[in-house]
Short mmCIF file of C-alpha atoms in Angstrom, two decimals:
data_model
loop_
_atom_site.label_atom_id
_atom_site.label_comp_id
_atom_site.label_asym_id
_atom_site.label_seq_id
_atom_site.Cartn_x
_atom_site.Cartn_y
_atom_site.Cartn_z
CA UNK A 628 103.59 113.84 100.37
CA UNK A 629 102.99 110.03 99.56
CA UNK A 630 104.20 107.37 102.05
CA UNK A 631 105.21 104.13 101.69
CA UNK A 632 105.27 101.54 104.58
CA UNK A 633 106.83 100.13 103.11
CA UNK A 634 108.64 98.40 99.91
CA UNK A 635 111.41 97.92 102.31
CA UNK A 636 110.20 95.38 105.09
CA UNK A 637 106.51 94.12 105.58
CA UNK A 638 105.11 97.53 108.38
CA UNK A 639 101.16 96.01 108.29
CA UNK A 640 102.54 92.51 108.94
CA UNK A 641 105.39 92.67 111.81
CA UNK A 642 105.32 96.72 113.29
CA UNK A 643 101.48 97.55 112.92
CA UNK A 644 101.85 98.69 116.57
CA UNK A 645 104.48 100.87 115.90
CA UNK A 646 103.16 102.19 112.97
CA UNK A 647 100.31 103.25 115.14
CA UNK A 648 102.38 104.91 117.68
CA UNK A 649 103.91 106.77 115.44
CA UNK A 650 100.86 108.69 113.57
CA UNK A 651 99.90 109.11 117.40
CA UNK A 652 103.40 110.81 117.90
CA UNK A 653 103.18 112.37 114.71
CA UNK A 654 106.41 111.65 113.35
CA UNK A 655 108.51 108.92 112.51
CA UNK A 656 112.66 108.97 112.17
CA UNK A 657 114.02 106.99 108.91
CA UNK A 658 117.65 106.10 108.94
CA UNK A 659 119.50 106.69 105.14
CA UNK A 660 119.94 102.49 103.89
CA UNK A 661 123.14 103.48 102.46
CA UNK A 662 124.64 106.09 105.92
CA UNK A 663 122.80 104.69 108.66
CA UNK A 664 124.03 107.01 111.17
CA UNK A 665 122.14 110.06 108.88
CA UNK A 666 118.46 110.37 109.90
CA UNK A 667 115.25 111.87 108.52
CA UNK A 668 112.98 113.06 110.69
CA UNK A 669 109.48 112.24 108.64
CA UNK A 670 106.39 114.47 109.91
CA UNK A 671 102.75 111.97 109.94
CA UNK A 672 100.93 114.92 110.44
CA UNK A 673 97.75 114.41 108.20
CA UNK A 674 98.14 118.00 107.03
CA UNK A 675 101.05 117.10 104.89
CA UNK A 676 100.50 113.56 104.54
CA UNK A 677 98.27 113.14 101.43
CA UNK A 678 98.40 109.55 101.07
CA UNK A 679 99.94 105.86 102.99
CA UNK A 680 100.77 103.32 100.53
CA UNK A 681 101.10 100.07 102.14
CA UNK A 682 102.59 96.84 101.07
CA UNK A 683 101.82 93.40 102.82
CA UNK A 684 101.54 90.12 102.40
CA UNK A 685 99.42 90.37 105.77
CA UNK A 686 97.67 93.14 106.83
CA UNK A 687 95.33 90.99 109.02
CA UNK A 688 96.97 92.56 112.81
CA UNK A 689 96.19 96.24 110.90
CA UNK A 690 92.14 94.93 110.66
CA UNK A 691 90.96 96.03 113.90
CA UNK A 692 92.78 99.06 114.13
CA UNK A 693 92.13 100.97 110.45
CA UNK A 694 89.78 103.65 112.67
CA UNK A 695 93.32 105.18 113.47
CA UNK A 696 93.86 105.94 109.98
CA UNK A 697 90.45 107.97 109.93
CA UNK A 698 92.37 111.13 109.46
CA UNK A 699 94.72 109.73 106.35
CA UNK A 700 93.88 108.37 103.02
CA UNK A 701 95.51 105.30 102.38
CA UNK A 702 95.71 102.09 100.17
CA UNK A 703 97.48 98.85 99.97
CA UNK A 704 99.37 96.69 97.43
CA UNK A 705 98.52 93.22 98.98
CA UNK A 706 101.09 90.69 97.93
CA UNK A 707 98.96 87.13 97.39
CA UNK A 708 101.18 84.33 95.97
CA UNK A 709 100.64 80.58 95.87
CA UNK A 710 104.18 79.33 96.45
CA UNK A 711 103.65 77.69 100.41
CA UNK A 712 106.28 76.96 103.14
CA UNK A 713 108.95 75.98 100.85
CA UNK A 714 109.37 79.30 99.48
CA UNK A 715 107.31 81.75 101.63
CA UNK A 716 107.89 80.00 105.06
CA UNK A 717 106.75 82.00 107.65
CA UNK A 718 103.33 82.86 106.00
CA UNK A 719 99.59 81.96 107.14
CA UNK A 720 98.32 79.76 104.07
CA UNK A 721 96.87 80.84 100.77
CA UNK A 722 93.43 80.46 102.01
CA UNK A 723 93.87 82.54 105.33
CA UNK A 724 95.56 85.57 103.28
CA UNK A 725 92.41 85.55 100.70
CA UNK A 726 90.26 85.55 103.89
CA UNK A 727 92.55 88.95 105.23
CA UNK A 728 92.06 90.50 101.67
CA UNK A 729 88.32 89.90 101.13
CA UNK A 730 88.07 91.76 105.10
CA UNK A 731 90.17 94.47 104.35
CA UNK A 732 87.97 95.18 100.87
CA UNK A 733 84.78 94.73 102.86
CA UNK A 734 86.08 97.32 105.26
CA UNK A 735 87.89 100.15 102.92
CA UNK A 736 86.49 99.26 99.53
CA UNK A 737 88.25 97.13 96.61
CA UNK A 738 89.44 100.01 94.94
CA UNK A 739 92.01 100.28 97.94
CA UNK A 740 93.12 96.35 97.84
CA UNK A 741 95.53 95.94 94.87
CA UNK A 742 96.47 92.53 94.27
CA UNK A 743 99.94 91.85 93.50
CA UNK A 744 101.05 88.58 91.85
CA UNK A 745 104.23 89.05 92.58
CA UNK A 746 107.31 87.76 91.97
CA UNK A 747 106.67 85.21 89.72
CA UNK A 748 109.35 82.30 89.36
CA UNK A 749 109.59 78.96 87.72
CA UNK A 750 111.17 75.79 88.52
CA UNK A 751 109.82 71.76 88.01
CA UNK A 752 106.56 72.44 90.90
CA UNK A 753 105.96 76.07 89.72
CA UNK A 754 105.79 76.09 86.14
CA UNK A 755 103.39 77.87 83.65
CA UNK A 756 101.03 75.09 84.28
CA UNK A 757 100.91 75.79 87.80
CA UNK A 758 100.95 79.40 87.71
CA UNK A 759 97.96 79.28 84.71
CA UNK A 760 96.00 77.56 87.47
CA UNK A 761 96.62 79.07 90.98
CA UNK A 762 96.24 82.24 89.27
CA UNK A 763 92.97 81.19 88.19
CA UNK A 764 91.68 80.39 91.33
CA UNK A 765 93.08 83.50 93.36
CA UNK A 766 91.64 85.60 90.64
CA UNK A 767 88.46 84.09 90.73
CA UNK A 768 88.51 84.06 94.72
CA UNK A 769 89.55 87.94 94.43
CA UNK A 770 86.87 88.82 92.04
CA UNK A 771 84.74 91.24 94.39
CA UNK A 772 87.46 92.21 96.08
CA UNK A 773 89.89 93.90 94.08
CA UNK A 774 89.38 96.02 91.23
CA UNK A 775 93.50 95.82 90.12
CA UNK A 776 96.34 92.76 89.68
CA UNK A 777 99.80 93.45 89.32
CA UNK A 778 101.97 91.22 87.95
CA UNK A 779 105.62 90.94 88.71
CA UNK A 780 108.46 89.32 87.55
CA UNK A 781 111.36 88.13 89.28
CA UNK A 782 114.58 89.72 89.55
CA UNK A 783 117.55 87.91 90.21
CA UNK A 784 119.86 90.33 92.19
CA UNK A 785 122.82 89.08 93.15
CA UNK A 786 122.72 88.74 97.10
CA UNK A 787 119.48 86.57 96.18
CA UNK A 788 120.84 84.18 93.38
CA UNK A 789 122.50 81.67 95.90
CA UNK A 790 118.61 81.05 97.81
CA UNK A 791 116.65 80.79 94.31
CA UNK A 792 119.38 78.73 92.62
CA UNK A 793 118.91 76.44 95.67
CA UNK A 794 115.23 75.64 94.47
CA UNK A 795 116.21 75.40 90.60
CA UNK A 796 115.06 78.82 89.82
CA UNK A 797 116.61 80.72 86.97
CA UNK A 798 115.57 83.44 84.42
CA UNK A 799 112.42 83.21 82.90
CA UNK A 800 112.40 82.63 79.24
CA UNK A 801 110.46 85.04 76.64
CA UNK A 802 108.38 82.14 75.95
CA UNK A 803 107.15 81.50 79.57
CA UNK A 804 106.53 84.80 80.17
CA UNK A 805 103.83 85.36 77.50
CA UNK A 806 102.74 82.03 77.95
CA UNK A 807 101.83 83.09 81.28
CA UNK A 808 100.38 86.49 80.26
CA UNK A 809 98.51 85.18 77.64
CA UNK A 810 96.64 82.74 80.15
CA UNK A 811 96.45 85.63 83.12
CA UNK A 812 94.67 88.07 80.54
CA UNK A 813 92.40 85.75 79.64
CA UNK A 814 91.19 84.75 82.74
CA UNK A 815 90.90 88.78 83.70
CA UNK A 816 89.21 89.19 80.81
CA UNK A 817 86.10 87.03 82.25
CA UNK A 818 85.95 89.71 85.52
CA UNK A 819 85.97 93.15 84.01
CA UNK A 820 85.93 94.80 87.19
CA UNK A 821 89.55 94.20 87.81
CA UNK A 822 92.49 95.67 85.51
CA UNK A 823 95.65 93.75 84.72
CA UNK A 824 99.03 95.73 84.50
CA UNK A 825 103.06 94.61 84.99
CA UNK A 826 104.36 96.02 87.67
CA UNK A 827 107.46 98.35 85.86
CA UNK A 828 108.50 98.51 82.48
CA UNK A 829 111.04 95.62 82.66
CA UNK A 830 108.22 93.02 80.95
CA UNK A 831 106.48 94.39 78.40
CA UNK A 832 103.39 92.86 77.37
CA UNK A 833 101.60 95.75 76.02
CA UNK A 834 101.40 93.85 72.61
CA UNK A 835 99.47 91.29 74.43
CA UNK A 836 97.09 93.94 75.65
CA UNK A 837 98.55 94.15 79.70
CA UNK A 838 99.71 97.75 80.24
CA UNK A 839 102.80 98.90 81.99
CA UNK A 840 100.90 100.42 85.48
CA UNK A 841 102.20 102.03 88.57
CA UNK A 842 102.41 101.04 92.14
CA UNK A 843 102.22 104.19 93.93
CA UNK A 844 99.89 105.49 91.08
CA UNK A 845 98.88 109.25 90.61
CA UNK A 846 95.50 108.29 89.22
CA UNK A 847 94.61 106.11 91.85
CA UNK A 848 95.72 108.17 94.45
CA UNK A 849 93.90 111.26 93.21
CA UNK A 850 90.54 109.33 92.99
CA UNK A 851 91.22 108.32 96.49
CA UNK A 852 91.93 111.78 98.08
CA UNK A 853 89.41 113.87 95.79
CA UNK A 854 91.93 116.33 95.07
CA UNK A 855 94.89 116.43 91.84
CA UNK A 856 98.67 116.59 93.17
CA UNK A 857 101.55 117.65 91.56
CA UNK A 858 104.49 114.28 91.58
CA UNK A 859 107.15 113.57 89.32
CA UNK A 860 108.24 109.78 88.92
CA UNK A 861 109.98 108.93 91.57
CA UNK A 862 113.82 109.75 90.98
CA UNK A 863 115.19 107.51 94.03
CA UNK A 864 113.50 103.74 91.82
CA UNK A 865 115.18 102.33 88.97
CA UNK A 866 115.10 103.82 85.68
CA UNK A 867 112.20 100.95 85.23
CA UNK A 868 109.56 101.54 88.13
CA UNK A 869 106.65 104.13 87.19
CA UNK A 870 106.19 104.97 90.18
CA UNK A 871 105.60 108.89 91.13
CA UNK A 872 107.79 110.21 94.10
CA UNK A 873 107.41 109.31 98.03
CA UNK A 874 108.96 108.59 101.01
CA UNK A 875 109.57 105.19 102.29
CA UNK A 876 109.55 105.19 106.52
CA UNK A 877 110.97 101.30 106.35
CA UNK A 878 114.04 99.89 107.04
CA UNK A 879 115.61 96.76 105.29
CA UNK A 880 116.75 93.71 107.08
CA UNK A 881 113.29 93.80 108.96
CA UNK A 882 110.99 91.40 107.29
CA UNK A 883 110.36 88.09 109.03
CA UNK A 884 108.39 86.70 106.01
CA UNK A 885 110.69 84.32 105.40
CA UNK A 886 110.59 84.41 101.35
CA UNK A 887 113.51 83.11 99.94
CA UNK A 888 113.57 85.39 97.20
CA UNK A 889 113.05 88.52 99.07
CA UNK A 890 115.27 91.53 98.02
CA UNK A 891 115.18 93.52 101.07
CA UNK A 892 117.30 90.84 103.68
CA UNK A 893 120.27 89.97 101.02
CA UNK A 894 119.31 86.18 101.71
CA UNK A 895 120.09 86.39 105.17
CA UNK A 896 116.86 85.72 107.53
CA UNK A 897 118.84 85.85 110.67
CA UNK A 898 119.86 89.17 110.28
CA UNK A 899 116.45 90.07 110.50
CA UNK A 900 115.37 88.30 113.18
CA UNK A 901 118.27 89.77 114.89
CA UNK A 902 117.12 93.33 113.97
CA UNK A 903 113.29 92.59 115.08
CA UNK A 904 114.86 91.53 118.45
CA UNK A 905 115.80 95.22 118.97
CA UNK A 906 112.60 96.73 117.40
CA UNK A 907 110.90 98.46 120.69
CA UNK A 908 107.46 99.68 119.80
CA UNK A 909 107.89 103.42 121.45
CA UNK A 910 110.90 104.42 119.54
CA UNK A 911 110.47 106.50 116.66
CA UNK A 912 113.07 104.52 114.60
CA UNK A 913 111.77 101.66 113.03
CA UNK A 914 114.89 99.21 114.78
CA UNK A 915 116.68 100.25 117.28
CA UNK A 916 117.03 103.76 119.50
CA UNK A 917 118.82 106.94 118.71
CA UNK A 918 122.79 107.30 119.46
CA UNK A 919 124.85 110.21 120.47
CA UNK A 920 126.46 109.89 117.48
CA UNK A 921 123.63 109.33 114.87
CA UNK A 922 122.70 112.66 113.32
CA UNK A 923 118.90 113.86 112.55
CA UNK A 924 117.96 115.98 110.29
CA UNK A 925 113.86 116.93 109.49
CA UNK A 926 112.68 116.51 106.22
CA UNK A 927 110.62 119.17 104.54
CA UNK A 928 107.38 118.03 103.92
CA UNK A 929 104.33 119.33 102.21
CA UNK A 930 101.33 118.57 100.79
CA UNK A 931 101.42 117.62 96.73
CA UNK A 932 98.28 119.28 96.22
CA UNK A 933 97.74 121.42 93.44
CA UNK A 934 95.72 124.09 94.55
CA UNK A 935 95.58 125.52 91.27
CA UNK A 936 92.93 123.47 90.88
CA UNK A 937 89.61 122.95 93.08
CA UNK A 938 88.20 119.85 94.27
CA UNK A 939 86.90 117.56 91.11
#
């Protein structure tokens, strides 16, 4: 099975300790976002586990520790935007985070370290001009580091629109968008190490030569392991993601990122601080300990391997 730590509150940045404790353990319990009092027990072991996906916009307090993993295969999606304090306010600056990326390449290859440029937004300080250029530099930066960008788009839920209306951010218009794209392939074009995709199906700019790619990405993940896997596209993501099937061990209302655009608080960073007040490293929930009352049931899970075939 595929893991992901998690699209659902930032695991390498914040609970990197816990994380650990839990392959030690061997398991990890995952309450349902939608009944909270229903509870998956997940099994770590690395007999059924046949890949981690991580997702970060710092995995630096995960650096010194990656010889824990030495029994997994793993890879992260690496979150690097340009957008500072005012709208990513509890983040170590631009340069620090490129420093953290080029270490984790140098330590687990740049195959592993997908960039994600990700959302993107516009207002009067970030417009195309200013996204043309910062992603010029972070590309450039990035160069031997990464050998994938992802590009994302915002989406304006509704528990978010009161935060980004705040800053003057609304809907991006056709025009920016491939204004943008145009000016992103181009500079990828000059490092043809590193491929340029949209993260989902939402934005299509396959006329402009940027395919529609996949975050939790069969291909990838099969080069990685050294062995094919059988996945479907993953049933529980919008009708729009590409992504093949896994199972998420986060839990929303976590992240202490601070981004005001962020998806996975509903606007609200108190709640999370609140929740990371009751996170205890040793439990095997993510926030909080077990009730009487809360029910567990373990998940089957196996390996995707499909030994129908041998190794490549």
């Amino acid at each position: 099975m595929i893991i992901s730590a998690s699209r659902r509150t930032d695991i390498p940045a914040f609970y990197s300790q816990w994380f650990f404790n839990r392959i030690k353990e061997g398991y990890v319990l995952v309450p349902n976002p939608y009944h909270p009092k229903m509870i998956s027990k997940i099994s770590l072991s690395p007999a059924v586990v046949d890949c981690f996906v991580f997702w970060t916009k710092n995995p630096a307090p995960m650096l010194n520790q990656l010889e824990k993993l030495q029994d997994y295969n793993y890879y992260f999606q690496f979150t690097l935007n340009p957008y500072g304090e005012k709208l990513e306010n509890h983040l170590p600056s631009i340069d620090k985070r490129m420093d953290t990326f080029k270490k984790l390449a140098d330590k687990i290859g740049r195959e592993r370290v997908i960039w994600r440029y990700d959302p993107i937004l516009t207002n009067e300080e970030y417009n195309v001009s200013f996204h043309q250029e910062a992603f010029a530099r972070i590309a450039d930066g990035l160069k031997d580091h990464t050998a994938k960008c992802m590009l994302g788009f915002i989406d304006h839920y509704q528990h978010i629109r009161n935060s980004v209306r705040s800053f003057n951010i609304h809907p991006l218009t056709q025009e920016e968008i491939e204004e943008m794209a145009v000016s992103f392939k181009k500079t990828i074009d000059v490092y043809p190490d590193i491929q340029l995709d949209t993260c989902t199906v939402k934005v299509d700019l396959r006329h402009l030569g940027i395919p529609s790619g996949l975050c939790i990405d069969k291909e990838l993940i099969e080069k990685i392991i050294g062995y094919p896997i059988l996945a479907q596209k993953d049933k529980n993501q919008r009708n729009i993601c590409n992504c093949i099937e896994s199972i998420d061990i986060g839990t929303y209302e976590s992240c202490l990122n601070g981004c005001i655009y962020c998806y996975a608080i509903k606007g609200n960073y108190n709640t999370a601080v609140y929740n990371r007040r009751k996170h205890d490293k040793n439990s095997p929930l993510l926030i909080g300990h077990l009730s009487e009352d809360d029910i567990v049931k373990e998940r089957e899970m196996k390996s995707l391997w499909d030994n129908q075939y041998s190794l490549f």
